[in-house]
mmCIF file of C-alpha atoms in Angstrom:
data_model
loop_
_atom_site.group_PDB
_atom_site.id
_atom_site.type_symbol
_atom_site.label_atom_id
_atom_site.label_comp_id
_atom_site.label_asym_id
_atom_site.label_seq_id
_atom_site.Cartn_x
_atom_site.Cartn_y
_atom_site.Cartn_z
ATOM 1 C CA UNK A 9 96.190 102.402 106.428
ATOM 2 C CA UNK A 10 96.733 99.621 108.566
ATOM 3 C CA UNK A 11 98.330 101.728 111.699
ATOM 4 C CA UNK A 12 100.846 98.930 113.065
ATOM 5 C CA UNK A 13 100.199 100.457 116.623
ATOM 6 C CA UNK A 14 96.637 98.028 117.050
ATOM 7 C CA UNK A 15 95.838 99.831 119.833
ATOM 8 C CA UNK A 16 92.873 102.389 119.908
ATOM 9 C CA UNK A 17 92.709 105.188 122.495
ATOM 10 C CA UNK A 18 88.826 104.580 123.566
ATOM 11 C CA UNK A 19 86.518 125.356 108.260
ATOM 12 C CA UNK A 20 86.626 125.009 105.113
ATOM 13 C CA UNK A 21 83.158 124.394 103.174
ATOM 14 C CA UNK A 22 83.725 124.028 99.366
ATOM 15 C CA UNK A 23 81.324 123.334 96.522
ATOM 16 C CA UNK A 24 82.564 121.143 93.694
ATOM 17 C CA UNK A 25 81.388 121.907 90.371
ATOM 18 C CA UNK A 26 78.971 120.351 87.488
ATOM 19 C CA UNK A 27 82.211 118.055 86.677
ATOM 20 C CA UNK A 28 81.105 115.818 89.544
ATOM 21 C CA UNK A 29 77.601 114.921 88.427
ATOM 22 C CA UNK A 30 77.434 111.745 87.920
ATOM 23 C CA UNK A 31 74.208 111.719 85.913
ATOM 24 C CA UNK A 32 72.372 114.906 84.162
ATOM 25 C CA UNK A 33 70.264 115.298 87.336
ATOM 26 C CA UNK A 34 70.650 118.113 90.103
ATOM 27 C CA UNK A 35 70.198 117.147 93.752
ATOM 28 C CA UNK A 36 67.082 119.638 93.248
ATOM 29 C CA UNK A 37 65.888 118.023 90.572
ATOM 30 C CA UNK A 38 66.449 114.494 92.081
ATOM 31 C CA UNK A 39 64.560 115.579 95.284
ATOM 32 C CA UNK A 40 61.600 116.364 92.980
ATOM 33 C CA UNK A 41 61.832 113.369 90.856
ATOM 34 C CA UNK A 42 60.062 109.884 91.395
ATOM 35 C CA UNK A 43 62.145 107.387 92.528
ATOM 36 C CA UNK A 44 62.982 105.192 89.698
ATOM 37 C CA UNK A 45 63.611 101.348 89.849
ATOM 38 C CA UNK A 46 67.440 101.099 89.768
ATOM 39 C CA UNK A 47 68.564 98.316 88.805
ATOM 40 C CA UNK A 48 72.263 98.532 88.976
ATOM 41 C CA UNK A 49 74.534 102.063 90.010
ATOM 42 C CA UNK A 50 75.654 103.985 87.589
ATOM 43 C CA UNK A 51 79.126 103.882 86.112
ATOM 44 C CA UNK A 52 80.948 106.553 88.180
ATOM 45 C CA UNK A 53 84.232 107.852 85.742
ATOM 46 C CA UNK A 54 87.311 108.979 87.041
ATOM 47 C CA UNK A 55 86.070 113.143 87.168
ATOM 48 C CA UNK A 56 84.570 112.560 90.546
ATOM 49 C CA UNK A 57 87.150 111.227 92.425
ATOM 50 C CA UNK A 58 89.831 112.771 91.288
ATOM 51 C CA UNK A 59 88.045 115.668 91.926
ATOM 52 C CA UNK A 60 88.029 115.249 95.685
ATOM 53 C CA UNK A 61 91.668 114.419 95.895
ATOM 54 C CA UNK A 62 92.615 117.403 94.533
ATOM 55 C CA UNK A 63 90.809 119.033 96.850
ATOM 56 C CA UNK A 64 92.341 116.673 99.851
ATOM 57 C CA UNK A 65 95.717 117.778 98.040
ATOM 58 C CA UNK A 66 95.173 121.313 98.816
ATOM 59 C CA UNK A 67 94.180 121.459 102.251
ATOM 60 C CA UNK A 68 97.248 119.297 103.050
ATOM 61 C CA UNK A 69 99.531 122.059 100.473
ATOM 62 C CA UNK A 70 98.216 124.631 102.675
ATOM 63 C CA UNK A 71 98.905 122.906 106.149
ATOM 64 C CA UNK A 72 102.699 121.929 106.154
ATOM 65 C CA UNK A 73 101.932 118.720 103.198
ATOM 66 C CA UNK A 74 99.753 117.031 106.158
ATOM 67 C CA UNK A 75 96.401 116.235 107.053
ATOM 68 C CA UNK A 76 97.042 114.592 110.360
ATOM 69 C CA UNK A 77 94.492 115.291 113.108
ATOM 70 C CA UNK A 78 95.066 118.538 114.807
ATOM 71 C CA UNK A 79 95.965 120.247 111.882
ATOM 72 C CA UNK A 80 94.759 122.724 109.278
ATOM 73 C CA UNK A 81 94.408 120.610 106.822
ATOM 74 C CA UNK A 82 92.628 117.615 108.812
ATOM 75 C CA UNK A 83 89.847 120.415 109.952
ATOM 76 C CA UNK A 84 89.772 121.397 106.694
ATOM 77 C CA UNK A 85 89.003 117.894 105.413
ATOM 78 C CA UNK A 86 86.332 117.699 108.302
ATOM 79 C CA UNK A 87 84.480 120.516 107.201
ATOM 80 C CA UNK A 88 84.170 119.645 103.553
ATOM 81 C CA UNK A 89 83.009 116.112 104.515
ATOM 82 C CA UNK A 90 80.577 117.922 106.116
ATOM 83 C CA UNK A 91 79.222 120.315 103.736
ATOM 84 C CA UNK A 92 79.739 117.886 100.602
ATOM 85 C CA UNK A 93 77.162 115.394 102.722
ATOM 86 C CA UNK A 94 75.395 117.682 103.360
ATOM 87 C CA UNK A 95 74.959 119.345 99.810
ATOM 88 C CA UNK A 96 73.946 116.012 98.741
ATOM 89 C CA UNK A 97 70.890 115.717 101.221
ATOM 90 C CA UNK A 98 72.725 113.053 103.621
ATOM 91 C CA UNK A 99 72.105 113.435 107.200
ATOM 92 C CA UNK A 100 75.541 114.565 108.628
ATOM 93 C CA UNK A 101 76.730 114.384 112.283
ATOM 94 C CA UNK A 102 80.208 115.240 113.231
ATOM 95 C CA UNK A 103 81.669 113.149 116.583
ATOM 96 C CA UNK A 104 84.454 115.065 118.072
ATOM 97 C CA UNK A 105 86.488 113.763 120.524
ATOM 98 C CA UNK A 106 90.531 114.406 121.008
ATOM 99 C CA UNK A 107 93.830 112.145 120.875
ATOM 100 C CA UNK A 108 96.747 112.992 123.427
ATOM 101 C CA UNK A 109 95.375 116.823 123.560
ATOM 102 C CA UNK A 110 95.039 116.717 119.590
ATOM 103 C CA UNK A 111 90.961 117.733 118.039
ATOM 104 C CA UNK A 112 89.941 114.822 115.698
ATOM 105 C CA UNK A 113 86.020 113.900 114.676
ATOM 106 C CA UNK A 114 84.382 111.475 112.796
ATOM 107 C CA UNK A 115 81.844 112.127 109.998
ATOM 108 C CA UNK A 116 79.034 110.026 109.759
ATOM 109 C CA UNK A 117 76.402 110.481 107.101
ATOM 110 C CA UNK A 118 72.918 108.728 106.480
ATOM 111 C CA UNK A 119 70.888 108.713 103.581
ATOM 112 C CA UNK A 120 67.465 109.122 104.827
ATOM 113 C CA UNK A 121 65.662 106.430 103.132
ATOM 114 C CA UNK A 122 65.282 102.601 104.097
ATOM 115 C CA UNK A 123 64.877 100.127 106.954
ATOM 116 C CA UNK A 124 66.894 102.043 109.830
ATOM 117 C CA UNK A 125 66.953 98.432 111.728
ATOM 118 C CA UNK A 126 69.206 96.651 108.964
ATOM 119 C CA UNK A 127 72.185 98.974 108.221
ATOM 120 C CA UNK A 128 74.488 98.380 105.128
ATOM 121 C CA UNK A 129 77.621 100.675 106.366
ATOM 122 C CA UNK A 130 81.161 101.601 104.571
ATOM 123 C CA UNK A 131 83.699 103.775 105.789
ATOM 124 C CA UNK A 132 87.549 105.497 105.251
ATOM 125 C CA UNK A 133 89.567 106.699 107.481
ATOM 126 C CA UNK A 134 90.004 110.857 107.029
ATOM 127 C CA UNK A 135 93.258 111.329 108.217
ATOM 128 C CA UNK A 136 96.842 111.157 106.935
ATOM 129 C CA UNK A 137 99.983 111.077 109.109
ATOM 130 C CA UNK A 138 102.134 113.829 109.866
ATOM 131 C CA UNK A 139 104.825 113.016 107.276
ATOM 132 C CA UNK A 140 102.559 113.466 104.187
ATOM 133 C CA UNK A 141 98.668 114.210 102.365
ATOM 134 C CA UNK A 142 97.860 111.059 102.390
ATOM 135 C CA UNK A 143 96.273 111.107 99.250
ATOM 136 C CA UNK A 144 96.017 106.999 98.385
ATOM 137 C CA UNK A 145 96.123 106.563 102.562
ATOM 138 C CA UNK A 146 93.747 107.143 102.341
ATOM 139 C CA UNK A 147 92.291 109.886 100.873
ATOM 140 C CA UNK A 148 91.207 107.672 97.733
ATOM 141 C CA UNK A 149 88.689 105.987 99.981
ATOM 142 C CA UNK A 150 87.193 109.017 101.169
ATOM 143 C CA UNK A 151 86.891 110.292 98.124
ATOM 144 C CA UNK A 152 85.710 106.522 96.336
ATOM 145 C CA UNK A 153 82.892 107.213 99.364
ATOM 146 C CA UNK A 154 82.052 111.055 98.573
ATOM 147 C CA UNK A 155 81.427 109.962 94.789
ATOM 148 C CA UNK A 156 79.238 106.931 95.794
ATOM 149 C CA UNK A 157 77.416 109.642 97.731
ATOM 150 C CA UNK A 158 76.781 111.560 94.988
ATOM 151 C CA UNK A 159 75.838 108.635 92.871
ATOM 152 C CA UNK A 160 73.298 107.967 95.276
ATOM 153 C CA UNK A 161 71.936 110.699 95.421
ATOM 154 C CA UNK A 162 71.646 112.052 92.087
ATOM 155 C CA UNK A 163 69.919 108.508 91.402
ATOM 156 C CA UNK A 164 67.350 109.109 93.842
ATOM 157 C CA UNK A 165 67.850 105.800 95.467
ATOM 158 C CA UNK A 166 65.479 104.409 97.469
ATOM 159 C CA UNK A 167 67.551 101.026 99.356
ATOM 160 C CA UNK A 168 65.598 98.437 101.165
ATOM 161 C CA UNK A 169 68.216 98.542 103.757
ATOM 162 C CA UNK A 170 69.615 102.239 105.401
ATOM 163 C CA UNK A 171 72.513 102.982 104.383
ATOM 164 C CA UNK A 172 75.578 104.703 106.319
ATOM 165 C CA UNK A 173 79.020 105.772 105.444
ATOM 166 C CA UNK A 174 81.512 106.707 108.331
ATOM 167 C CA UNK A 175 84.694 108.769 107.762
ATOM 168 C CA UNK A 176 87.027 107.939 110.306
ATOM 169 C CA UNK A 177 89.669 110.965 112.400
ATOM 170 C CA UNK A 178 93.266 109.206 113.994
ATOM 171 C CA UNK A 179 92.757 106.362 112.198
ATOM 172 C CA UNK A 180 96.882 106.365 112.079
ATOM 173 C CA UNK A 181 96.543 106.735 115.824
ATOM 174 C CA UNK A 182 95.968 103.229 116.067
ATOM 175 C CA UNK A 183 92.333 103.374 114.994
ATOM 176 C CA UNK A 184 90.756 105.761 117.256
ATOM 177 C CA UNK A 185 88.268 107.068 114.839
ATOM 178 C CA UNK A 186 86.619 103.814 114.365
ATOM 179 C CA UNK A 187 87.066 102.316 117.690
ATOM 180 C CA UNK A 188 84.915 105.633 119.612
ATOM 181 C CA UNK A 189 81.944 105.291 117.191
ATOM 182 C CA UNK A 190 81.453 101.958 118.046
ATOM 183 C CA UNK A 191 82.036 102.307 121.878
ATOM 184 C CA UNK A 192 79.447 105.269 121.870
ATOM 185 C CA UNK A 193 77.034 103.507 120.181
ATOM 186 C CA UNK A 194 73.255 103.303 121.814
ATOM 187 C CA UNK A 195 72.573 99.550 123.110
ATOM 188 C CA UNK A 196 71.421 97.496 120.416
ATOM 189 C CA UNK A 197 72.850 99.888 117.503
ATOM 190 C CA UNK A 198 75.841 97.742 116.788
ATOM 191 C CA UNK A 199 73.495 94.532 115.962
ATOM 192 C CA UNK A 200 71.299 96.716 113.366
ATOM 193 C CA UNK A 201 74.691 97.079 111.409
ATOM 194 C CA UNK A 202 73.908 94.386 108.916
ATOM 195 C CA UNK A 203 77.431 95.031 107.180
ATOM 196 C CA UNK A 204 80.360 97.010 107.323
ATOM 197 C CA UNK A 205 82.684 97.373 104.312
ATOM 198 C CA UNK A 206 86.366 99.006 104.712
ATOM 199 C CA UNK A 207 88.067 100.825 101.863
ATOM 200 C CA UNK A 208 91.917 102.271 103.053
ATOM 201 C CA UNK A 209 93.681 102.461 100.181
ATOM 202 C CA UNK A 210 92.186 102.069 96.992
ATOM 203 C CA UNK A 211 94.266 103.834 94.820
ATOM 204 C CA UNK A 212 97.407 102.068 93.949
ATOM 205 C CA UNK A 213 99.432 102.829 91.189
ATOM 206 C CA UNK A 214 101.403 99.961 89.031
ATOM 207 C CA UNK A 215 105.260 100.623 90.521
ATOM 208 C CA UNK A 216 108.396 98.778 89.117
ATOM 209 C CA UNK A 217 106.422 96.609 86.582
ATOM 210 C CA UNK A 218 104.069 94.751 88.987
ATOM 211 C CA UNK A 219 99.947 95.245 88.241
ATOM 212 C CA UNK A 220 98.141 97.046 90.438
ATOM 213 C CA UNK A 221 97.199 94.125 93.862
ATOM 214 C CA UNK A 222 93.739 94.099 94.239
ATOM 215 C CA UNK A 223 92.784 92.193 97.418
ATOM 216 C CA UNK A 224 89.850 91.674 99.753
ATOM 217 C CA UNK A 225 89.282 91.200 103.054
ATOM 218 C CA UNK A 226 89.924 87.590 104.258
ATOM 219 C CA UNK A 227 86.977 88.213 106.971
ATOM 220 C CA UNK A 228 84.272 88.441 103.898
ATOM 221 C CA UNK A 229 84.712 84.953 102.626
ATOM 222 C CA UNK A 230 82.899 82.922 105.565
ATOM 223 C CA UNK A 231 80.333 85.882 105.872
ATOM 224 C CA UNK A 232 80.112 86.408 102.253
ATOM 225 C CA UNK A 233 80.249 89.917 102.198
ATOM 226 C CA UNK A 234 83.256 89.254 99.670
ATOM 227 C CA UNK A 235 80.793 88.229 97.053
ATOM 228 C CA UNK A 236 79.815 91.304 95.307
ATOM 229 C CA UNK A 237 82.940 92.498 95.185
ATOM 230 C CA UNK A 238 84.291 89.154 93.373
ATOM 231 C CA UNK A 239 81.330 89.634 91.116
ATOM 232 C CA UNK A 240 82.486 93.055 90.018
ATOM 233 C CA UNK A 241 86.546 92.604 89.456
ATOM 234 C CA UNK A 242 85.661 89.130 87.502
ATOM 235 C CA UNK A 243 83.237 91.048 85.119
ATOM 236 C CA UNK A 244 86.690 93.152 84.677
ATOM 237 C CA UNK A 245 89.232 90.674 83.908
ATOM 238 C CA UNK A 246 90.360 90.662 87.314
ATOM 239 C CA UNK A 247 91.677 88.635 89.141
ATOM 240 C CA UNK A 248 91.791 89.002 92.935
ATOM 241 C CA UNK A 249 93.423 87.933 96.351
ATOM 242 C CA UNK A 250 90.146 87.143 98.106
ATOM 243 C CA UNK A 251 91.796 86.641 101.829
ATOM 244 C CA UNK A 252 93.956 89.762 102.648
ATOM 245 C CA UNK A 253 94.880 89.262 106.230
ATOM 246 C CA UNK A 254 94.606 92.720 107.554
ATOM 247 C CA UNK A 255 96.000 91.828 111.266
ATOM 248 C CA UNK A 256 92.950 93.986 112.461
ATOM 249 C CA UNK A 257 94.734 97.058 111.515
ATOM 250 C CA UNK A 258 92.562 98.938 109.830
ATOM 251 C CA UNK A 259 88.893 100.598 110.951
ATOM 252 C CA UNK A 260 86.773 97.238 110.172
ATOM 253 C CA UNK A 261 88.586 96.139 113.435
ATOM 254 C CA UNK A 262 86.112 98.101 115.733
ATOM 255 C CA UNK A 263 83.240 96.563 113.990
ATOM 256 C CA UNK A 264 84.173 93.050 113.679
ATOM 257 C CA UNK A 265 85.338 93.072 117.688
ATOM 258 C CA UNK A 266 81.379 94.357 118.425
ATOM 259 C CA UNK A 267 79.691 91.600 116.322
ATOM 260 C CA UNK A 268 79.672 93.202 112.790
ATOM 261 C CA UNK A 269 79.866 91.146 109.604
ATOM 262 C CA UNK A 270 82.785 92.836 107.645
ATOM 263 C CA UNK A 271 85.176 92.796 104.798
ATOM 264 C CA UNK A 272 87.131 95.320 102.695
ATOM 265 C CA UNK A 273 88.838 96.469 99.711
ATOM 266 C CA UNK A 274 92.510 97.630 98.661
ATOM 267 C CA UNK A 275 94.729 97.887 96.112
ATOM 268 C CA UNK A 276 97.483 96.326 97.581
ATOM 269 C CA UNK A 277 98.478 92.663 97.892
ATOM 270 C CA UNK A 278 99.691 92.151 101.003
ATOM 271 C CA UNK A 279 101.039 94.135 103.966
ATOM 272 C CA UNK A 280 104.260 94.109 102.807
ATOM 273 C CA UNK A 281 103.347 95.901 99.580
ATOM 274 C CA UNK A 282 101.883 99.238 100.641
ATOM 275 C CA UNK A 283 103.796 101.008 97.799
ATOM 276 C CA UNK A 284 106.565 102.943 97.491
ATOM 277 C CA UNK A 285 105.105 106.240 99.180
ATOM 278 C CA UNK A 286 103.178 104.127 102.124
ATOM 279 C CA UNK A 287 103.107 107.272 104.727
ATOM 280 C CA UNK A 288 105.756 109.211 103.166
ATOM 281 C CA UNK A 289 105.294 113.038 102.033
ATOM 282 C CA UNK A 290 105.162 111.716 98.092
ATOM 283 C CA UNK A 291 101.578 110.103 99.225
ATOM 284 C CA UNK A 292 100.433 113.337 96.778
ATOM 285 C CA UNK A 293 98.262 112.821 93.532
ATOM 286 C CA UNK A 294 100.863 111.696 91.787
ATOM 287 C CA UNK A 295 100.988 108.265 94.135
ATOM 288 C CA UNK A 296 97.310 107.437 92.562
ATOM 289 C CA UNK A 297 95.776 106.238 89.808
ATOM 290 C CA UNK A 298 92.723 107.001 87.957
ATOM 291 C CA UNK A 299 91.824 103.592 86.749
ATOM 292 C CA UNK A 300 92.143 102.496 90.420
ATOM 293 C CA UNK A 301 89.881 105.410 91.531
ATOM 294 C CA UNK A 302 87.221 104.467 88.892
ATOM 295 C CA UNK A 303 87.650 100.358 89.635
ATOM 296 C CA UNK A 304 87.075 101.271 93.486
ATOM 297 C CA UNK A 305 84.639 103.452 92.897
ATOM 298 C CA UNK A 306 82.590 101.352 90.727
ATOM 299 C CA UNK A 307 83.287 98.378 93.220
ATOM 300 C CA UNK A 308 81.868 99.939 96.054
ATOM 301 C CA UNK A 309 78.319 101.227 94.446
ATOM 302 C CA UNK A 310 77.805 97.809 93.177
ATOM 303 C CA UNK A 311 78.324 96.359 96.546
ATOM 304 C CA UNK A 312 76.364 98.793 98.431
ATOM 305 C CA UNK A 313 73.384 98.607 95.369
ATOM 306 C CA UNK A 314 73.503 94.915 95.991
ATOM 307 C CA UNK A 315 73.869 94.471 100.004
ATOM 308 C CA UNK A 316 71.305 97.532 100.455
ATOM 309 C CA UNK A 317 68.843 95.619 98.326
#
């Protein structure tokens, strides 16, 4: 999360079990179903997440305690992007590209329903540095993503709006991921991104007495992207900082520099509270917390459900 190098260079497949369902409904059985009038997401719980982490957790166990791009554990986390998208009937494509001689890739999935000219788009970044998992940096907003996925799915959505989630390689590489999607973009792709919402590091854990810093971006409040967000933590009791000043480090950087409306979500107050594991080999599962994972979670599908109509 926020690489403080702002410049930007332009397989494993596993199958998680019933535990992540979010409702009673199989993807088969969701395919076959009507599509029912949704009128708000449903309450994602702390299973599905977690879930994911764990899994982050053991690709970087088996690769030297790292997911950084080139290594074991970063393919690893490629490929079960991939085939957890997939699973969940999202159209996957996987951009590879490389970083100073080092394999990286992007995956981008689509869920195939709504106007493809008005795009509602999140995204986390998929990699971790070399001295840790990254497991809250930020492997809690891939995996806040993966269970919105599901959620969507399994509800049989149908948005007004497309909707797009991107999951960003060498974002600690000074935002690499990010920055190529954008540049490769077809001409007039960039302006049918209606939104793009950031989520690098969602799952903060209260540390020497202070409450966990939940902030947003400071770019939503003129563009008010910020609003559903506000909407959600104040029906929580929570209060937020609604101007984080991100310096641009972080993957909404690419998007805002081609035109995009954007904002984001962390758990942290400022940049000079990452937490006490902020790209260190503790980032592990024991450097996040559930409640976090279920408030960012939660955050996120009413934010989508909202800005995707």
């Amino acid at each position: 999360m926020f690489d403080f190098r702002k410049f930007a260079y332009a397989g494993v497949t596993v199958a998680l079990t019933a535990t992540l369902a979010v409702t009673g409904l199989t993807h088969a059985d969701a395919a076959q179903a009507p599509a029912p009038a949704v009128a708000a997401p449903p309450v994602i719980t702390a299973t599905v997440p977690m879930a994911h982490l764990s899994k982050l957790m053991e690709f970087a166990a088996a690769s030297s305690n790292t997911r950084v791009i080139g290594s074991a554990g970063f393919t690893a986390t490629v490929s079960y992007l991939q085939a957890q998208l997939a699973g969940l009937g999202w159209t996957t494509t996987v951009q590879n590209f490389t970083v100073r001689g080092k394999k990286a890739a992007n995956v981008v999935a689509e869920w195939p329903y709504g106007d493809a000219g008005h795009v509602v788009m999140a995204g986390a970044h998929s990699d971790s540095v070399a001295a840790g998992p990254g497991i809250n940096d930020d492997g809690s907003g891939v995996a806040a993503l993966l269970a919105n996925a599901a959620a969507i799915t399994q509800s049989n959505l149908r948005p007004a709006k497309r909707i797009r989630f991107g999951f960003w390689g060498a974002e600690e590489q000074g935002d690499v991921g990010s920055s190529y999607y954008v540049s490769h973009l077809a001409g007039g792709e960039a302006a049918k991104i209606d939104a793009y919402l950031n989520f690098d590091m969602v799952g903060n854990k209260v540390e020497n007495g202070k409450a966990v810093g939940w902030s947003l971006y400071a770019e939503g409040q003129s563009n008010g992207l910020n609003a559903p967000f506000q909407s959600y933590f104040a029906a929580q009791g929570i209060t937020v900082n609604p101007s984080l000043d991100t310096d641009d480090r972080s993957d909404h950087a690419a998007f805002k520099n081609a035109g995009v409306d954007v904002t984001g979500v962390s758990s942290v107050r400022s940049l000079n509270e990452l937490g006490a594991c902020y790209h260190k080999a503790c980032d592990n599962l024991t450097d996040v917390d559930q409640n976090s994972m279920v408030l960012a979670s939660n955050a996120i599908a009413n934010a989508v459900w909202s800005l995707a109509g």
